[in-house]
mmCIF file of C-alpha atoms and ligand atoms in Angstrom:
data_model
loop_
_atom_site.group_PDB
_atom_site.id
_atom_site.type_symbol
_atom_site.label_atom_id
_atom_site.label_comp_id
_atom_site.label_asym_id
_atom_site.label_seq_id
_atom_site.Cartn_x
_atom_site.Cartn_y
_atom_site.Cartn_z
ATOM 1 C CA MET A 119 21.828 -14.160 1.661
ATOM 2 C CA ARG A 120 22.060 -13.921 5.218
ATOM 3 C CA ILE A 121 23.247 -11.057 6.942
ATOM 4 C CA ILE A 122 23.988 -9.634 10.348
ATOM 5 C CA LEU A 123 24.124 -5.751 10.959
ATOM 6 C CA LEU A 124 26.475 -4.861 13.917
ATOM 7 C CA GLY A 125 26.317 -1.362 15.501
ATOM 8 C CA SER A 126 25.719 0.908 18.257
ATOM 9 C CA PRO A 127 22.220 1.894 19.202
ATOM 10 C CA GLY A 128 21.396 4.776 16.080
ATOM 11 C CA SER A 129 24.015 3.782 14.066
ATOM 12 C CA GLY A 130 21.714 3.412 11.119
ATOM 13 C CA LYS A 131 21.188 -0.462 11.456
ATOM 14 C CA GLY A 132 17.165 -0.051 10.932
ATOM 15 C CA THR A 133 17.565 2.854 8.159
ATOM 16 C CA GLN A 134 20.322 0.873 6.272
ATOM 17 C CA ALA A 135 18.275 -2.327 6.618
ATOM 18 C CA GLN A 136 15.128 -1.074 4.735
ATOM 19 C CA PHE A 137 17.259 -0.786 1.694
ATOM 20 C CA ILE A 138 19.165 -3.549 2.150
ATOM 21 C CA THR A 139 16.001 -6.154 2.561
ATOM 22 C CA GLU A 140 14.130 -4.558 -0.531
ATOM 23 C CA LYS A 141 16.988 -4.985 -3.122
ATOM 24 C CA TYR A 142 17.766 -8.579 -1.972
ATOM 25 C CA GLY A 143 13.946 -9.393 -1.287
ATOM 26 C CA ILE A 144 14.489 -10.916 2.312
ATOM 27 C CA PRO A 145 12.963 -10.239 5.489
ATOM 28 C CA GLN A 146 14.272 -7.495 7.987
ATOM 29 C CA ILE A 147 14.511 -9.107 11.536
ATOM 30 C CA SER A 148 14.614 -6.729 14.067
ATOM 31 C CA THR A 149 14.751 -7.860 17.648
ATOM 32 C CA GLY A 150 13.972 -4.417 18.826
ATOM 33 C CA ASP A 151 11.015 -4.219 16.886
ATOM 34 C CA MET A 152 9.511 -7.454 17.624
ATOM 35 C CA LEU A 153 10.114 -6.463 21.541
ATOM 36 C CA ARG A 154 7.946 -3.331 20.867
ATOM 37 C CA ALA A 155 5.418 -5.120 18.916
ATOM 38 C CA ALA A 156 5.233 -7.532 22.190
ATOM 39 C CA VAL A 157 5.214 -4.165 24.446
ATOM 40 C CA ARG A 158 2.212 -2.607 22.328
ATOM 41 C CA ALA A 159 0.254 -5.898 22.330
ATOM 42 C CA GLY A 160 0.430 -6.129 26.080
ATOM 43 C CA THR A 161 1.704 -9.292 25.862
ATOM 44 C CA PRO A 162 3.233 -11.148 29.418
ATOM 45 C CA LEU A 163 6.836 -10.950 27.276
ATOM 46 C CA GLY A 164 6.254 -6.921 26.387
ATOM 47 C CA LEU A 165 5.520 -6.254 29.834
ATOM 48 C CA ALA A 166 8.867 -7.600 31.275
ATOM 49 C CA ALA A 167 10.676 -6.127 28.352
ATOM 50 C CA LYS A 168 9.656 -2.541 28.604
ATOM 51 C CA GLN A 169 11.173 -2.166 31.967
ATOM 52 C CA VAL A 170 14.226 -3.394 30.618
ATOM 53 C CA MET A 171 14.439 -1.371 27.441
ATOM 54 C CA ASP A 172 13.358 1.496 29.081
ATOM 55 C CA ALA A 173 16.371 1.017 31.688
ATOM 56 C CA GLY A 174 18.482 0.795 28.429
ATOM 57 C CA GLY A 175 19.494 -2.958 29.507
ATOM 58 C CA LEU A 176 19.294 -6.153 27.453
ATOM 59 C CA VAL A 177 16.413 -8.533 27.958
ATOM 60 C CA SER A 178 17.217 -12.190 28.488
ATOM 61 C CA ASP A 179 19.412 -14.380 25.894
ATOM 62 C CA ASP A 180 17.129 -17.159 26.573
ATOM 63 C CA ILE A 181 14.130 -15.209 25.472
ATOM 64 C CA ILE A 182 15.714 -13.353 22.507
ATOM 65 C CA LEU A 183 17.027 -16.758 20.968
ATOM 66 C CA GLY A 184 13.507 -18.251 21.783
ATOM 67 C CA LEU A 185 12.035 -15.126 19.798
ATOM 68 C CA ILE A 186 14.831 -15.421 17.289
ATOM 69 C CA GLN A 187 14.467 -19.293 16.595
ATOM 70 C CA GLU A 188 10.699 -19.039 15.724
ATOM 71 C CA ARG A 189 11.132 -16.293 13.355
ATOM 72 C CA ILE A 190 13.827 -17.726 11.054
ATOM 73 C CA ALA A 191 11.781 -20.772 10.894
ATOM 74 C CA GLN A 192 9.484 -19.415 9.200
ATOM 75 C CA PRO A 193 8.880 -19.732 5.336
ATOM 76 C CA ASP A 194 10.326 -16.250 4.196
ATOM 77 C CA CYS A 195 13.678 -16.690 5.556
ATOM 78 C CA HIS A 196 14.048 -19.980 3.753
ATOM 79 C CA ASN A 197 16.069 -17.642 1.181
ATOM 80 C CA GLY A 198 17.934 -15.500 4.002
ATOM 81 C CA PHE A 199 17.357 -12.779 6.009
ATOM 82 C CA LEU A 200 18.828 -9.706 7.922
ATOM 83 C CA LEU A 201 19.211 -9.593 11.587
ATOM 84 C CA ASP A 202 19.043 -6.073 13.246
ATOM 85 C CA GLY A 203 19.965 -5.618 16.580
ATOM 86 C CA PHE A 204 20.714 -9.457 17.119
ATOM 87 C CA PRO A 205 23.193 -11.017 18.068
ATOM 88 C CA ARG A 206 24.054 -8.620 20.943
ATOM 89 C CA THR A 207 26.126 -10.747 23.255
ATOM 90 C CA LEU A 208 28.343 -13.769 22.951
ATOM 91 C CA ALA A 209 25.722 -16.125 24.392
ATOM 92 C CA GLN A 210 23.422 -15.034 21.507
ATOM 93 C CA ALA A 211 25.975 -15.055 18.809
ATOM 94 C CA GLU A 212 26.678 -18.611 20.257
ATOM 95 C CA GLY A 213 23.359 -19.647 20.229
ATOM 96 C CA LEU A 214 22.755 -18.928 16.812
ATOM 97 C CA ALA A 215 25.741 -20.599 15.550
ATOM 98 C CA ALA A 216 23.995 -23.557 17.582
ATOM 99 C CA MET A 217 21.108 -23.688 15.325
ATOM 100 C CA GLY A 218 23.241 -24.319 12.434
ATOM 101 C CA ILE A 219 22.933 -20.951 10.840
ATOM 102 C CA VAL A 220 25.628 -19.981 8.328
ATOM 103 C CA ILE A 221 26.024 -16.258 8.075
ATOM 104 C CA ASP A 222 27.298 -15.047 4.955
ATOM 105 C CA THR A 223 28.173 -11.528 5.905
ATOM 106 C CA VAL A 224 28.418 -9.433 8.913
ATOM 107 C CA VAL A 225 28.735 -5.424 8.790
ATOM 108 C CA GLU A 226 30.156 -3.152 11.691
ATOM 109 C CA ILE A 227 28.554 0.229 11.180
ATOM 110 C CA LYS A 228 30.564 2.589 13.166
ATOM 111 C CA VAL A 229 29.408 5.913 14.626
ATOM 112 C CA ASP A 230 31.009 7.929 17.437
ATOM 113 C CA ASP A 231 29.088 7.880 20.753
ATOM 114 C CA GLU A 232 28.623 11.800 20.504
ATOM 115 C CA GLU A 233 27.317 11.901 17.211
ATOM 116 C CA ILE A 234 24.821 9.128 18.233
ATOM 117 C CA VAL A 235 23.257 10.986 21.104
ATOM 118 C CA LYS A 236 23.070 13.849 18.825
ATOM 119 C CA ARG A 237 21.239 11.824 16.754
ATOM 120 C CA MET A 238 18.972 9.970 19.074
ATOM 121 C CA ALA A 239 17.433 13.637 19.942
ATOM 122 C CA GLY A 240 15.821 13.938 16.312
ATOM 123 C CA ARG A 241 14.994 10.335 15.714
ATOM 124 C CA ARG A 242 10.832 10.022 14.925
ATOM 125 C CA VAL A 243 9.791 6.377 14.074
ATOM 126 C CA HIS A 244 6.798 4.648 12.738
ATOM 127 C CA LEU A 245 6.008 2.212 15.747
ATOM 128 C CA ALA A 246 4.368 -0.484 13.524
ATOM 129 C CA SER A 247 6.838 -0.747 10.911
ATOM 130 C CA GLY A 248 10.028 0.274 12.315
ATOM 131 C CA ARG A 249 10.337 2.969 10.079
ATOM 132 C CA SER A 250 13.253 5.692 11.308
ATOM 133 C CA TYR A 251 13.340 9.417 10.395
ATOM 134 C CA HIS A 252 15.486 12.554 11.726
ATOM 135 C CA THR A 253 14.020 15.527 11.916
ATOM 136 C CA GLU A 254 16.818 17.142 10.311
ATOM 137 C CA TYR A 255 19.300 14.420 8.851
ATOM 138 C CA ASN A 256 16.440 12.085 7.270
ATOM 139 C CA PRO A 257 13.045 13.947 7.703
ATOM 140 C CA PRO A 258 9.633 12.569 6.048
ATOM 141 C CA LYS A 259 8.018 14.123 3.472
ATOM 142 C CA VAL A 260 5.514 15.837 5.843
ATOM 143 C CA ASP A 261 6.305 16.502 9.099
ATOM 144 C CA ASN A 262 5.679 14.093 11.823
ATOM 145 C CA ILE A 263 3.792 11.681 9.388
ATOM 146 C CA ASP A 264 5.042 8.294 7.792
ATOM 147 C CA ASP A 265 5.886 8.381 4.267
ATOM 148 C CA ILE A 266 4.287 4.848 3.310
ATOM 149 C CA THR A 267 1.462 4.943 5.469
ATOM 150 C CA GLY A 268 0.362 8.349 6.281
ATOM 151 C CA GLU A 269 0.329 7.742 10.042
ATOM 152 C CA ALA A 270 1.982 9.445 13.010
ATOM 153 C CA LEU A 271 5.515 9.523 14.251
ATOM 154 C CA VAL A 272 6.311 9.292 17.350
ATOM 155 C CA GLN A 273 9.468 9.328 19.887
ATOM 156 C CA ARG A 274 10.926 6.294 21.206
ATOM 157 C CA ASP A 275 10.583 6.005 25.183
ATOM 158 C CA ASP A 276 14.199 4.801 25.150
ATOM 159 C CA ASP A 277 15.504 7.553 23.115
ATOM 160 C CA LYS A 278 15.945 10.069 26.438
ATOM 161 C CA GLU A 279 19.638 11.028 26.633
ATOM 162 C CA GLU A 280 20.504 9.653 29.811
ATOM 163 C CA THR A 281 18.906 6.022 28.627
ATOM 164 C CA VAL A 282 21.124 6.287 25.300
ATOM 165 C CA ARG A 283 23.967 6.872 27.145
ATOM 166 C CA LYS A 284 23.382 3.668 29.392
ATOM 167 C CA ARG A 285 22.448 1.671 25.900
ATOM 168 C CA LEU A 286 26.015 2.923 24.536
ATOM 169 C CA ASP A 287 27.518 1.580 27.924
ATOM 170 C CA VAL A 288 25.862 -1.837 27.234
ATOM 171 C CA TYR A 289 26.933 -1.883 23.554
ATOM 172 C CA HIS A 290 30.539 -1.352 24.305
ATOM 173 C CA GLN A 291 30.323 -3.676 27.190
ATOM 174 C CA GLN A 292 28.682 -6.750 25.826
ATOM 175 C CA THR A 293 28.026 -6.159 22.024
ATOM 176 C CA LYS A 294 31.549 -4.881 20.631
ATOM 177 C CA PRO A 295 33.080 -7.874 21.332
ATOM 178 C CA LEU A 296 31.067 -9.080 18.730
ATOM 179 C CA VAL A 297 33.524 -7.696 16.194
ATOM 180 C CA ASP A 298 36.010 -10.208 17.554
ATOM 181 C CA TYR A 299 34.132 -13.247 17.521
ATOM 182 C CA TYR A 300 33.008 -12.721 14.098
ATOM 183 C CA SER A 301 36.618 -11.808 12.843
ATOM 184 C CA VAL A 302 37.860 -15.162 13.196
ATOM 185 C CA ALA A 303 38.071 -17.285 10.307
ATOM 186 C CA GLY A 304 34.959 -19.901 9.793
ATOM 187 C CA ARG A 305 32.178 -17.799 11.981
ATOM 188 C CA THR A 306 30.983 -15.839 8.730
ATOM 189 C CA LYS A 307 32.028 -15.548 5.067
ATOM 190 C CA LEU A 308 32.735 -11.937 5.328
ATOM 191 C CA PHE A 309 33.259 -9.515 8.194
ATOM 192 C CA ALA A 310 33.533 -5.605 7.321
ATOM 193 C CA SER A 311 33.208 -2.671 9.274
ATOM 194 C CA ILE A 312 32.188 0.602 7.475
ATOM 195 C CA ALA A 313 31.878 4.128 8.928
ATOM 196 C CA GLY A 314 28.359 5.121 9.556
ATOM 197 C CA VAL A 315 28.815 8.853 9.263
ATOM 198 C CA GLY A 316 27.831 10.547 5.828
ATOM 199 C CA HIS A 317 24.543 10.873 3.839
ATOM 200 C CA VAL A 318 22.008 7.984 4.204
ATOM 201 C CA ASN A 319 22.508 6.973 0.600
ATOM 202 C CA GLU A 320 26.359 6.861 0.667
ATOM 203 C CA ILE A 321 26.320 4.571 3.683
ATOM 204 C CA THR A 322 23.878 2.430 1.545
ATOM 205 C CA GLU A 323 26.226 2.415 -1.448
ATOM 206 C CA LYS A 324 29.118 1.274 0.630
ATOM 207 C CA LEU A 325 26.653 -1.630 2.226
ATOM 208 C CA PHE A 326 25.728 -2.877 -1.689
ATOM 209 C CA GLU A 327 29.487 -3.043 -2.600
ATOM 210 C CA LEU A 328 30.196 -4.948 0.317
ATOM 211 C CA LEU A 329 27.345 -7.375 0.003
ATOM 212 C CA LYS A 330 28.201 -7.717 -3.948
ATOM 213 C CA GLN A 331 31.903 -9.605 -2.817
HETATM 214 P P1 AP5 B 158 17.030 -1.782 19.026
HETATM 215 O O1 AP5 B 158 15.632 -1.414 18.875
HETATM 216 O O2 AP5 B 158 17.729 -2.814 18.442
HETATM 217 O O3 AP5 B 158 17.657 -0.625 19.552
HETATM 218 P P2 AP5 B 158 19.589 -0.316 19.226
HETATM 219 O O4 AP5 B 158 20.349 -1.194 18.652
HETATM 220 O O5 AP5 B 158 19.649 0.779 20.432
HETATM 221 O O6 AP5 B 158 19.255 0.335 17.950
HETATM 222 P P3 AP5 B 158 18.854 1.769 17.357
HETATM 223 O O7 AP5 B 158 17.315 1.055 16.741
HETATM 224 O O8 AP5 B 158 17.994 2.823 18.484
HETATM 225 O O9 AP5 B 158 19.372 2.298 16.020
HETATM 226 P P4 AP5 B 158 19.551 2.062 14.617
HETATM 227 O O10 AP5 B 158 20.720 1.682 14.575
HETATM 228 O O11 AP5 B 158 18.516 1.156 14.374
HETATM 229 O O12 AP5 B 158 19.704 3.483 13.918
HETATM 230 P P5 AP5 B 158 18.378 3.790 13.037
HETATM 231 O O13 AP5 B 158 18.640 3.301 11.814
HETATM 232 O O14 AP5 B 158 16.937 4.336 13.926
HETATM 233 O O15 AP5 B 158 16.857 -2.281 20.596
HETATM 234 C C1 AP5 B 158 16.299 -1.756 21.986
HETATM 235 C C2 AP5 B 158 16.040 -2.281 23.076
HETATM 236 O O16 AP5 B 158 15.506 -3.965 22.914
HETATM 237 C C3 AP5 B 158 17.277 -2.834 23.593
HETATM 238 O O17 AP5 B 158 18.032 -1.529 24.250
HETATM 239 C C4 AP5 B 158 17.094 -3.827 24.308
HETATM 240 O O18 AP5 B 158 16.580 -3.342 25.622
HETATM 241 C C5 AP5 B 158 16.148 -4.622 23.402
HETATM 242 N N1 AP5 B 158 16.844 -5.447 22.697
HETATM 243 C C6 AP5 B 158 16.691 -5.496 21.326
HETATM 244 N N2 AP5 B 158 17.289 -6.526 20.625
HETATM 245 C C7 AP5 B 158 17.877 -7.265 21.775
HETATM 246 C C8 AP5 B 158 18.640 -8.471 21.909
HETATM 247 N N3 AP5 B 158 19.156 -8.948 20.830
HETATM 248 N N4 AP5 B 158 18.882 -8.958 23.033
HETATM 249 C C9 AP5 B 158 18.570 -8.077 24.229
HETATM 250 N N5 AP5 B 158 17.812 -7.383 24.203
HETATM 251 C C10 AP5 B 158 17.645 -6.665 22.742
HETATM 252 O O19 AP5 B 158 18.945 5.747 13.146
HETATM 253 C C11 AP5 B 158 19.124 6.531 14.334
HETATM 254 C C12 AP5 B 158 18.604 7.349 13.871
HETATM 255 O O20 AP5 B 158 19.506 8.492 13.041
HETATM 256 C C13 AP5 B 158 17.480 7.950 13.282
HETATM 257 O O21 AP5 B 158 16.892 9.207 13.581
HETATM 258 C C14 AP5 B 158 17.862 7.995 11.691
HETATM 259 O O22 AP5 B 158 16.866 8.557 11.083
HETATM 260 C C15 AP5 B 158 18.966 8.857 11.747
HETATM 261 N N6 AP5 B 158 20.199 8.254 10.754
HETATM 262 C C16 AP5 B 158 20.603 7.051 10.135
HETATM 263 N N7 AP5 B 158 21.482 7.302 9.520
HETATM 264 C C17 AP5 B 158 22.248 8.203 9.407
HETATM 265 C C18 AP5 B 158 23.287 8.954 8.825
HETATM 266 N N8 AP5 B 158 23.870 8.101 8.101
HETATM 267 N N9 AP5 B 158 23.371 10.679 9.263
HETATM 268 C C19 AP5 B 158 22.556 10.852 10.042
HETATM 269 N N10 AP5 B 158 21.592 10.712 10.660
HETATM 270 C C20 AP5 B 158 20.893 9.213 10.272
HETATM 271 ZN ZN1 ZN B 159 16.637 0.040 14.709
#
């Protein structure tokens, strides 16, 4: 099963990816998590990416396509994978198609911009795994502590309101056109849009229903 989750920053891609990857036994490939790992490791890629990410922009298509090509060649991807936060530009979608990858399902998770701005203020993340929580809507069992590892949760550097608004602009300009791209027959077996508001588990159920098809 090869799945793409499309959706604006904060639409819940990472939150839902956890449940889908667990159910289908496939890895979650989040280019954002990969870039944040490079930032923490202080690699040249991480140093360059940090500036772009903190400004709410996009890392170059060549770099991202290189990361993805390497990642999906790993043995754990042979039975499929879930792409979270990739592709984000038409060039990235075309680059993925040029690798000969056939995508089974592309789901767009739709949430209004103002709701996103509210969500991001309360988001807390476990950086090492990418797990995200919300202080009110999706709280950890213990305040500011990751449920699984017991490690501390933090706020992401790019979750300031000003940066979130910039990321939303970039989404509308560069990523939203992928909805039209994947609506064209032959580019994925199934394309669907779902509303990303409501309880986290209601959205998971909608996704599981779609993935059965
Ligand atoms: P990335 O890490 O991909 O960030 P993003 O797409 O902006 O998405 P987020 O991770 O912010 O949100 P999400 O949809 O995963 O939401 P979440 O589940 O956490 O990218 C970061 C940066 O890296 C980019 O800006 C760019 O610079 C660079 N980058 C990454 N990929 C790239 C690429 N392919 N090309 C170029 N550059 C790239 O949920 C958000 C919050 O809402 C949480 O607090 C959560 O608990 C809460 N929540 C979730 N569901 C619900 C619900 N149903 N109701 C209420 N709250 C909810
Ligand atoms: Zn995410």
